[in-house]
Coordinates of C-alpha atoms in Angstrom, one line a residue:
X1 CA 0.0 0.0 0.0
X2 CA 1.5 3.7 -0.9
X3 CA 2.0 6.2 1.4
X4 CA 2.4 9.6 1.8
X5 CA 4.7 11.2 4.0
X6 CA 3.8 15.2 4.2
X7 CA 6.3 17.9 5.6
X8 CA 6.4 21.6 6.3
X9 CA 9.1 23.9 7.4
X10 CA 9.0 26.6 9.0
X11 CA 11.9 28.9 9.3
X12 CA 12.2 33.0 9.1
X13 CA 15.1 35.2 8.5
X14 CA 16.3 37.5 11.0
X15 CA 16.9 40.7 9.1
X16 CA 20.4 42.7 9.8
X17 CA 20.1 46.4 9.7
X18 CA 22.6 48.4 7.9
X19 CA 25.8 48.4 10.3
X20 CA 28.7 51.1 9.1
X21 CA 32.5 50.1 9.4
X22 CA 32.5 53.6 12.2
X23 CA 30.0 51.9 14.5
X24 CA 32.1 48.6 14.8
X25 CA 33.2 48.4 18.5
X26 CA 30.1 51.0 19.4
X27 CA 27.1 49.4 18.5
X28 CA 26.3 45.7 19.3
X29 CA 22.7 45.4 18.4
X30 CA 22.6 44.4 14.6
X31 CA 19.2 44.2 13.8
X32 CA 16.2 45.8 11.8
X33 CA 13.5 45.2 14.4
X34 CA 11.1 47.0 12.0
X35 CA 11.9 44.5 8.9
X36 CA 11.4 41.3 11.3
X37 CA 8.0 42.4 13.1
X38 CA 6.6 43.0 9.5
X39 CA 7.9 40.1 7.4
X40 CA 6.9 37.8 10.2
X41 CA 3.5 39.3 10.6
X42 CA 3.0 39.4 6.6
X43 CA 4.1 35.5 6.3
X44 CA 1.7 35.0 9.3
X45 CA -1.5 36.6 8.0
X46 CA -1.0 35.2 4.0
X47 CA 0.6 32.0 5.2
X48 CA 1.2 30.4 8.5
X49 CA -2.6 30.9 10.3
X50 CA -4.6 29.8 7.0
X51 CA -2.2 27.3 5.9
X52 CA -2.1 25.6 9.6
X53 CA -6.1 26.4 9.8
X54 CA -6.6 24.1 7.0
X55 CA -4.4 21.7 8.9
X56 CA -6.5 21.9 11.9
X57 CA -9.5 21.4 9.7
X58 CA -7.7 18.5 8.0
X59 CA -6.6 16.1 10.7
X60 CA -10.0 16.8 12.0
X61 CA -12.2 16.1 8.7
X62 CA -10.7 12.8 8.0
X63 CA -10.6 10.8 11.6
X64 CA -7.0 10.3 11.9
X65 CA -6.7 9.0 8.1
X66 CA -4.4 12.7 7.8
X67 CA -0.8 13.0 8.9
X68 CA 1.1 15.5 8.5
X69 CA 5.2 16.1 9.7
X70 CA 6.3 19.7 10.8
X71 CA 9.3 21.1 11.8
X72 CA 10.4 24.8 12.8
X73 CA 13.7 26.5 13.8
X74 CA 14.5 27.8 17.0
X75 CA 15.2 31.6 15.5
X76 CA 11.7 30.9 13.9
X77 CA 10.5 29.9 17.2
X78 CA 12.0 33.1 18.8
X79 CA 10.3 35.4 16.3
X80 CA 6.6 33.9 16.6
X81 CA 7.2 34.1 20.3
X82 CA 7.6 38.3 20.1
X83 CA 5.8 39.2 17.3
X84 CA 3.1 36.1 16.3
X85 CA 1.9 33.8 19.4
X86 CA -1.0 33.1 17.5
X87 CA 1.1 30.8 15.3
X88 CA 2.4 29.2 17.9
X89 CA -1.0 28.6 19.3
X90 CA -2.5 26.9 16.2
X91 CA 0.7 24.7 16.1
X92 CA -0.4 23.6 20.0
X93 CA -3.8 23.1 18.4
X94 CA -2.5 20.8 15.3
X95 CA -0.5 19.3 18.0
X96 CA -3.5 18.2 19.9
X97 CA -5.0 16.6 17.1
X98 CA -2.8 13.7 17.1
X99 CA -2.1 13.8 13.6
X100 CA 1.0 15.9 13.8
X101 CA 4.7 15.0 14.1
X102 CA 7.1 17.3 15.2
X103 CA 10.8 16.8 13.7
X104 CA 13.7 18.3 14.7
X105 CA 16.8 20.7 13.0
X106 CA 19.3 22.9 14.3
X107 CA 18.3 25.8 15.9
X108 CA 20.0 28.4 14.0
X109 CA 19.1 26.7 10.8
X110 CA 22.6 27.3 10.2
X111 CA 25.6 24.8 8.3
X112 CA 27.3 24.1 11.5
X113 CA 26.8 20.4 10.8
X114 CA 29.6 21.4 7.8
X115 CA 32.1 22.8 9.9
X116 CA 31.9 21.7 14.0
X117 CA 30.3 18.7 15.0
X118 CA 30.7 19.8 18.4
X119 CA 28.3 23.1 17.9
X120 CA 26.2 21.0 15.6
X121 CA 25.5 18.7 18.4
X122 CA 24.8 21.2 20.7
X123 CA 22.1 23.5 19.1
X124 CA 20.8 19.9 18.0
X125 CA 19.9 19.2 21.5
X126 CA 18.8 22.6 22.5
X127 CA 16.1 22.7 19.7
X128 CA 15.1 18.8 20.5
X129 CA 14.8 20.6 23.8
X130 CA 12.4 23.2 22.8
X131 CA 10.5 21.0 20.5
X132 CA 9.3 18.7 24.0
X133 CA 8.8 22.0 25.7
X134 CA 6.5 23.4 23.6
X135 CA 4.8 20.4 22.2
X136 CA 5.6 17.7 24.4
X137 CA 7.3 15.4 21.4
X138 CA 10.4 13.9 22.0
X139 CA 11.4 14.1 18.1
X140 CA 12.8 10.7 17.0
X141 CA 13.5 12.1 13.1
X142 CA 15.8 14.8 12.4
X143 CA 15.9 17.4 9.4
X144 CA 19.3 19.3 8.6
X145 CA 19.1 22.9 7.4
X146 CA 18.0 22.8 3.5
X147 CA 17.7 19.5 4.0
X148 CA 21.5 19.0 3.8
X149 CA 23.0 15.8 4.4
X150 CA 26.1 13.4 3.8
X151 CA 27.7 10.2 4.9
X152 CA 29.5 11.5 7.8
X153 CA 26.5 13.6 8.8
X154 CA 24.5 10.8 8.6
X155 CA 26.9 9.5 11.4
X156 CA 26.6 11.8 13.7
X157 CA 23.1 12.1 13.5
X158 CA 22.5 8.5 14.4
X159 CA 24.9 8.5 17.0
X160 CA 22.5 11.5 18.8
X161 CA 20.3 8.6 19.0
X162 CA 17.4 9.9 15.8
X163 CA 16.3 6.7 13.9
X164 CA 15.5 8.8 10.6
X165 CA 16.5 11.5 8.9
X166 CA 14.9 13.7 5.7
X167 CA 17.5 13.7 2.8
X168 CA 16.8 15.5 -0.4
X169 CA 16.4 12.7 -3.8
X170 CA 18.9 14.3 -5.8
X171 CA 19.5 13.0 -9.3
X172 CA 23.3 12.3 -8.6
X173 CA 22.8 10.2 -5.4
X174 CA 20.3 7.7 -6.6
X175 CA 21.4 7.4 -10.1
X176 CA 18.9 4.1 -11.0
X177 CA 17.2 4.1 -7.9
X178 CA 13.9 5.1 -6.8
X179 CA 12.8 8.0 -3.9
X180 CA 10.0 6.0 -3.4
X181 CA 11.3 3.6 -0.6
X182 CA 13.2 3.3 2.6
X183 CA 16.8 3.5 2.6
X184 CA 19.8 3.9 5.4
X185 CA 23.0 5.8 6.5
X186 CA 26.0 4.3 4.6
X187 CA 27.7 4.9 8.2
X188 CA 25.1 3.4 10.2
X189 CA 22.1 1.3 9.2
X190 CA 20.1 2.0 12.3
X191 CA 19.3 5.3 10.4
X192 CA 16.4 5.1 8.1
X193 CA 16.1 7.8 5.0
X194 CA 13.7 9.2 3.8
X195 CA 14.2 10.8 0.3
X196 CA 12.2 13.7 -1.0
X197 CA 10.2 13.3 -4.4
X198 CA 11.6 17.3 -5.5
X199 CA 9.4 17.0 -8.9
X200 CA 6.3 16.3 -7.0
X201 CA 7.5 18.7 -4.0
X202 CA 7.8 21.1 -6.4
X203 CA 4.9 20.8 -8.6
X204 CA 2.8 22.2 -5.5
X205 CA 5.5 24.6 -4.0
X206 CA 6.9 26.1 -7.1
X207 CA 4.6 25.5 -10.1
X208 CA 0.9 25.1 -8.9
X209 CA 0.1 28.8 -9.9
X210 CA 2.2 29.1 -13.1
X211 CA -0.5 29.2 -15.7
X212 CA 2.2 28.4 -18.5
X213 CA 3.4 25.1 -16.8
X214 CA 1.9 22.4 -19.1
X215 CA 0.1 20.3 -15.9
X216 CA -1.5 23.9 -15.1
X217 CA -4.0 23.9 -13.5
X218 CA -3.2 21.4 -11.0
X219 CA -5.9 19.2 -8.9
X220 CA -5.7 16.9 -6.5
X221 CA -7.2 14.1 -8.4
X222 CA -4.6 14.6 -11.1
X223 CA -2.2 14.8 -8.2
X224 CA -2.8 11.7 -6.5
X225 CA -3.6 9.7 -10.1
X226 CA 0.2 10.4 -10.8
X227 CA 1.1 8.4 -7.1
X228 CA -1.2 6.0 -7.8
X229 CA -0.3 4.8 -11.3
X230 CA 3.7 4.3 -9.7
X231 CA 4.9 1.0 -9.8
X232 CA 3.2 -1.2 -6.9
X233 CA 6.3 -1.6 -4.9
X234 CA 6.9 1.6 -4.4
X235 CA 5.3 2.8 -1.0
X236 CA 6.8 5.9 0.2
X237 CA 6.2 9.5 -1.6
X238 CA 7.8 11.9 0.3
X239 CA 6.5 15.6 -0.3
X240 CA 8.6 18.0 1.6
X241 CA 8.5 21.6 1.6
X242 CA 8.4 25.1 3.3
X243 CA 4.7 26.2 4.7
X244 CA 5.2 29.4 3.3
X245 CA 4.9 27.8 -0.1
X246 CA 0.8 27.6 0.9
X247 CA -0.1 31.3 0.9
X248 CA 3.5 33.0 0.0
X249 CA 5.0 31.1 -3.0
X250 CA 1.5 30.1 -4.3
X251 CA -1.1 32.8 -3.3
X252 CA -3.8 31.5 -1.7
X253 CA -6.3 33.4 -4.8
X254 CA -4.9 30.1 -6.9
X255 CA -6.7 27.9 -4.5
X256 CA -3.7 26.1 -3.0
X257 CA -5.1 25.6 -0.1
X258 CA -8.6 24.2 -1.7
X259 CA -5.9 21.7 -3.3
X260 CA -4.2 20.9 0.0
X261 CA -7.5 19.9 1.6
X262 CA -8.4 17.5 -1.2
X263 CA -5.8 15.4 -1.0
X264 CA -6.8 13.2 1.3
X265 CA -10.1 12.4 -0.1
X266 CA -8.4 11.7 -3.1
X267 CA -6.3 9.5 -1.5
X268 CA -8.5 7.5 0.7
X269 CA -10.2 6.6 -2.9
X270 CA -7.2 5.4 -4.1
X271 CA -6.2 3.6 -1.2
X272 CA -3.3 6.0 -0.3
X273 CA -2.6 6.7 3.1
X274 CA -0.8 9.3 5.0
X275 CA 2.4 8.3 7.1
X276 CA 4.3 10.4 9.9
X277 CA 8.1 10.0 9.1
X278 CA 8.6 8.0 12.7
X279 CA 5.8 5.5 11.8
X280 CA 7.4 4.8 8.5
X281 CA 11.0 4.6 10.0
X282 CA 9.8 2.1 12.0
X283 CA 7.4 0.0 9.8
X284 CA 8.9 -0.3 6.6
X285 CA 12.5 -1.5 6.4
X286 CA 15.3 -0.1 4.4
X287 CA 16.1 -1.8 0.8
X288 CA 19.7 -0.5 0.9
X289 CA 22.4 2.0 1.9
X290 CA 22.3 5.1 -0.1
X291 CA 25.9 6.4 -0.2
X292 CA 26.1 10.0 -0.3
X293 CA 29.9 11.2 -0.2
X294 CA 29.5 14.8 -0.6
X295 CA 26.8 17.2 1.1
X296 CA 23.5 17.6 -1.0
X297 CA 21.0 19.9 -0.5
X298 CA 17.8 20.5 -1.2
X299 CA 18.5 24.4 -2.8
X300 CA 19.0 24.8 -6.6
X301 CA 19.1 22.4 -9.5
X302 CA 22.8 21.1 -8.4
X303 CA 21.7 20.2 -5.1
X304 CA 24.5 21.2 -3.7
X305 CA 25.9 23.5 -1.0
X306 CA 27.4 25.7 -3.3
X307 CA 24.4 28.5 -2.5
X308 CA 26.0 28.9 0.7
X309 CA 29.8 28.4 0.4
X310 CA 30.1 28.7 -3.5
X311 CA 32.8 31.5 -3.4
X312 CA 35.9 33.3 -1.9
X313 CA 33.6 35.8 0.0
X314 CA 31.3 33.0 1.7
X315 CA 33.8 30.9 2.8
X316 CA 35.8 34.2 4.4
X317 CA 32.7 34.7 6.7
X318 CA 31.8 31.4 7.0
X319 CA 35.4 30.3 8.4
X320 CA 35.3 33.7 10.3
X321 CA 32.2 33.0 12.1
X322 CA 33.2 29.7 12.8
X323 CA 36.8 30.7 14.4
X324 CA 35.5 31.3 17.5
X325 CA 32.9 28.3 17.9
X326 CA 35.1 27.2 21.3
X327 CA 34.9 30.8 22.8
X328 CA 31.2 31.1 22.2
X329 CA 30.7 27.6 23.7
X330 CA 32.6 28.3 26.6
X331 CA 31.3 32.0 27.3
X332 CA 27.8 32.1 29.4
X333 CA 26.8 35.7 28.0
X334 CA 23.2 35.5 26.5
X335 CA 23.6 38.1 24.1
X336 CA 26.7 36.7 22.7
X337 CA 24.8 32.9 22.6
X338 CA 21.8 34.7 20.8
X339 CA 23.9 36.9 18.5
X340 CA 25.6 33.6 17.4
X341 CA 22.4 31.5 16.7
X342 CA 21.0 34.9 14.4
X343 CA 24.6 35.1 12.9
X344 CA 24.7 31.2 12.0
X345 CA 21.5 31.6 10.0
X346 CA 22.0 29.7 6.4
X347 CA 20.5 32.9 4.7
X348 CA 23.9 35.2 5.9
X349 CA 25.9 33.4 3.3
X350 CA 23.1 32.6 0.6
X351 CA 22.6 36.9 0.2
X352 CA 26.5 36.3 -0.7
X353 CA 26.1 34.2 -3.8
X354 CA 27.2 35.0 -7.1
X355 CA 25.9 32.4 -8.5
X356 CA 23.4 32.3 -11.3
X357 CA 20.2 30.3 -10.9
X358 CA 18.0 31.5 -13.3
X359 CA 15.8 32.1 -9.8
X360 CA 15.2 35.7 -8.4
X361 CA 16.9 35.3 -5.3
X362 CA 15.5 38.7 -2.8
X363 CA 18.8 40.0 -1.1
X364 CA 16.0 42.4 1.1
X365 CA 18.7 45.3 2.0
X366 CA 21.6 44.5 0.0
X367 CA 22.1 45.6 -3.9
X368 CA 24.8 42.9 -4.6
X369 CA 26.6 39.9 -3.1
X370 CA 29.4 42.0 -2.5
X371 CA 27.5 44.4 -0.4
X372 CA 25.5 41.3 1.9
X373 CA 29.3 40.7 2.5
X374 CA 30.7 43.7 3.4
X375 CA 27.5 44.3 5.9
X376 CA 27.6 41.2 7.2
X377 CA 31.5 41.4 8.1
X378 CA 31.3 44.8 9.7
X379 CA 28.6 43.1 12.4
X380 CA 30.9 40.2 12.2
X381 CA 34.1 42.2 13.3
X382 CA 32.5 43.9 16.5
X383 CA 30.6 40.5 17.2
X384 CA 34.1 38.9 17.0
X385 CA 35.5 41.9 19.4
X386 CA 33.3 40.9 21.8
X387 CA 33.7 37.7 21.9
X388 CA 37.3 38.2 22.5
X389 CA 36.8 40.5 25.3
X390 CA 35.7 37.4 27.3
X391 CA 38.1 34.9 26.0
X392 CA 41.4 37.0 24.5
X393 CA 42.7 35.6 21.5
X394 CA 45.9 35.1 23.4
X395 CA 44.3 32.1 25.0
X396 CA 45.5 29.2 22.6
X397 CA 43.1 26.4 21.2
X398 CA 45.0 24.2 23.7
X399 CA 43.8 25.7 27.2
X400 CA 40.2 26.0 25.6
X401 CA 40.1 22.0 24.6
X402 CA 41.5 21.8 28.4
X403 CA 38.7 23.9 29.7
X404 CA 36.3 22.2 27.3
X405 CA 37.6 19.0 28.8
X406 CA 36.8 19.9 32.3
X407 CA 33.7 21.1 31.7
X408 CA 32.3 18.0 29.9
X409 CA 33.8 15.7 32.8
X410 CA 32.0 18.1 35.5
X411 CA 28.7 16.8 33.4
X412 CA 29.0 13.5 33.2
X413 CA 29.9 13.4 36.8
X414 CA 26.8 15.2 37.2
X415 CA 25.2 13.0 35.6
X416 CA 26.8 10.2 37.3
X417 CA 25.5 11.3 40.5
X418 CA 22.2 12.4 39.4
X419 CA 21.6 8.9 38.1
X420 CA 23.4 7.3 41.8
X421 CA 20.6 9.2 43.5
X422 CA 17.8 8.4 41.3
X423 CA 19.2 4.3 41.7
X424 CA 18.8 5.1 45.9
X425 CA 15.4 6.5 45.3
X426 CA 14.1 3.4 44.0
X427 CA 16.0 1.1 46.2
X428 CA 14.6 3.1 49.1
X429 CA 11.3 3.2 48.0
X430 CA 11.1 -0.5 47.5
X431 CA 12.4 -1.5 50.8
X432 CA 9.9 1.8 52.2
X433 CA 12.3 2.3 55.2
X434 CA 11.7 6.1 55.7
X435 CA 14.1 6.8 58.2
X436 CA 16.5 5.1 56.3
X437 CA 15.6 7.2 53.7
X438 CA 16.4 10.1 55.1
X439 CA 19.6 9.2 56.4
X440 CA 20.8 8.1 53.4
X441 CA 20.2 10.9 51.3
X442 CA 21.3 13.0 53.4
X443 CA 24.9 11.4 53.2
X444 CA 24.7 11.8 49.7
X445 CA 23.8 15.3 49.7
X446 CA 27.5 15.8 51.5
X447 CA 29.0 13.5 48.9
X448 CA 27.8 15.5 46.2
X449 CA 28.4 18.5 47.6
X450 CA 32.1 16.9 47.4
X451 CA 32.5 16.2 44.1
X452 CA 31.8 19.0 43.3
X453 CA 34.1 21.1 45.7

């Protein structure tokens, strides 16, 4: 039986402001407060609350038959907090249907996961954090920014204990093979792949309201006619894309959302169903190892990373930023940490590309490549100052690896003891001697204390 696996992203851009080479070393707040409250709010009103409305209305129409996936960034997540709750709120609401799975991705939505495993892991963890917080998932499948991926990050990704991961079905890495099944990391089998169908993706997300596209106009019927008419065996269609695609990308006067909400009728007369990525991970077994040597994306018709680290001037800020990933670890100032999650943002190095698509790429502020990157290195200089102020540059990489060091031992000694005294609460509690009890952790309390002294 075929299956459809639906996904939305959510992720916004945190607008820079305009930051002079004078005010480097003066002015540490580097953004356009203005731009963000409005394109938030705009992407909001045309997008987020009538696409995730129709959501609602969805997993509610059709008795649990409709699943969707969703996943958001934690910079995303920041913005909705100040300037759209109400999104937030309807995501609570599709959350309480039951037919939603939240997945998770870095928090930055930044290319760490190229560069330092160490901060990839860590913003990893903090998002997986604020995924259970706000919607009580623990997520069990992971998404990369722009949905990139290779062997090694495949690895890593396992090893933080996810048992799938979305992976973009570029041409080059299946070759003969099909998107429509279940495959697994070339590094480590016990992670399941899922690979997006981009021509069906895209048929909703980038062509549904071109009337000069020759399947114009597009409806559901149609739609689900082309999944059903694939070759029996192959189960899994993945549709990935971003949920400002239902409202921004394809205004919602071309009916996208009309189109959205027939789907699953369509399906359930087909015998189509729709999967959450964790039930498929866990059903359906993999058919083989997709090898993917090189990082793939899901951005441009390469499917590369070369949108973000194509050229001389990307790689100079990427590296930059990146210089001082130990310092900003170590430091405990919250305006550095936040700076550094906003200054990580994929979209930094994509305004730098000079790279021709044949797509209109919207640089908001900046008139050329060459200007995103002499803006964005002016914020990056003072941000960089700072960041030295705390840890001086004449502190080598070897005492930060031994501070590094010592901090990671203090936590897993933590969690050594937290674990002890969680062991000697159950003991306790099964033997029910209360004054015992007491006793006991009260000698532990003055161990602890010790360890840590």
């Amino acid at each position: 039986m075929k299956t459809i696996c639906l996904y939305f992203e959510i992720h916004q851009i945190t607008h820079l402001k305009r930051y002079r080479f004078f005010e480097i070393g003066s002015d540490h707040y580097y953004y356009d407060d203005y731009a963000n409250e409005q394109a938030i709010n705009e992407v909001a009103e045309r997008s987020y609350i009538p696409a995730l409305k129709a959501l609602i209305e969805m997993a509610r129409d059709n008795g649990g038959a409709f699943k969707v996936a969703l996943s958001i960034s934690g910079v995303a997540l920041e913005q909705l907090e100040i300037y759209a709750p109400s999104v937030i709120e309807l995501l609570q609401e599709l959350n309480a249907t039951g037919c939603c799975e939240f997945i998770c991705e870095p928090y930055s939505h930044g290319l760490s996961s190229l560069i330092s495993e160490e901060c990839f892991r860590e913003e990893v963890e903090r998002m997986r954090n604020k995924v259970k917080d706000y919607f009580g998932q623990e997520p069990k499948v992971f998404r990369n920014s722009s949905l990139i991926y290779d062997n090694e990050i495949g690895g890593v990704v396992a090893s933080m204990g996810f048992k799938g991961m979305l992976v973009e079905g570029a041409k080059h890495i299946l070759g003969w093979k099909s998107p429509h099944y279940l495959y697994h990391c070339a590094e480590n089998p016990e992670l399941k792949l899922l690979l997006r169908d981009f021509k069906l993706s895209d048929d909703i997300s980038l062509r549904f309201s071109n009337s000069e596209w020759n399947e114009y106009p597009l409806f559901a019927d149609k739609y689900i006619g082309w999944i059903a008419s694939m070759p029996e065996n192959e189960q899994v269609i993945n549709i990935f894309m971003e949920l400002s695609a239902l409202g921004m990308y394809q205004p919602l006067s071309s009916n996208i959302l009309e189109f959205i909400k027939a789907l699953p009728v369509c399906a359930k007369q087909k015998g189509i169903t729709f999967s959450t990525p964790t039930e498929i991970v866990t059903k359906l077994k993999s058919v083989d190892a997709m090898d993917v040597p090189y990082p793939v994306s899901w951005v441009d018709e390469e499917r590369d990373i070369s949108p973000w680290l194509g050229n001389v001037m990307q790689r100079e800020a990427f590296n930059k930023l990146y210089s001082v990933a130990q310092r900003v670890y170590l430091c405990d100032d919250k305006r550095i940490k936040q700076d550094w999650d906003y200054l990580q943002a994929s979209n930094n190095f994509r305004f730098m590309t000079t790279k021709e698509t044949g797509v209109t790429l919207d640089r908001v502020i900046y008139d050329s490549p060459y200007d995103a990157f002499t803006n964005y290195m002016n914020i990056l200089a003072d941000f960089l100052a700072r960041v030295d102020a705390l840890y001086p540059v004449d502190v080598d990489n070897e005492e930060l690896s031994a501070l590094l060091t010592t901090i990671q031992n203090q936590e897993l000694e933590i969690e050594s003891l937290t674990a002890e005294v969680e062991e000697l609460k159950k003991e306790l509690e099964r033997a029910g001697h209360g004054g015992l009890k007491r006793e006991v952790f009260s000698s532990n309390s003055k161990k602890s204390k010790k360890h840590k002294k």
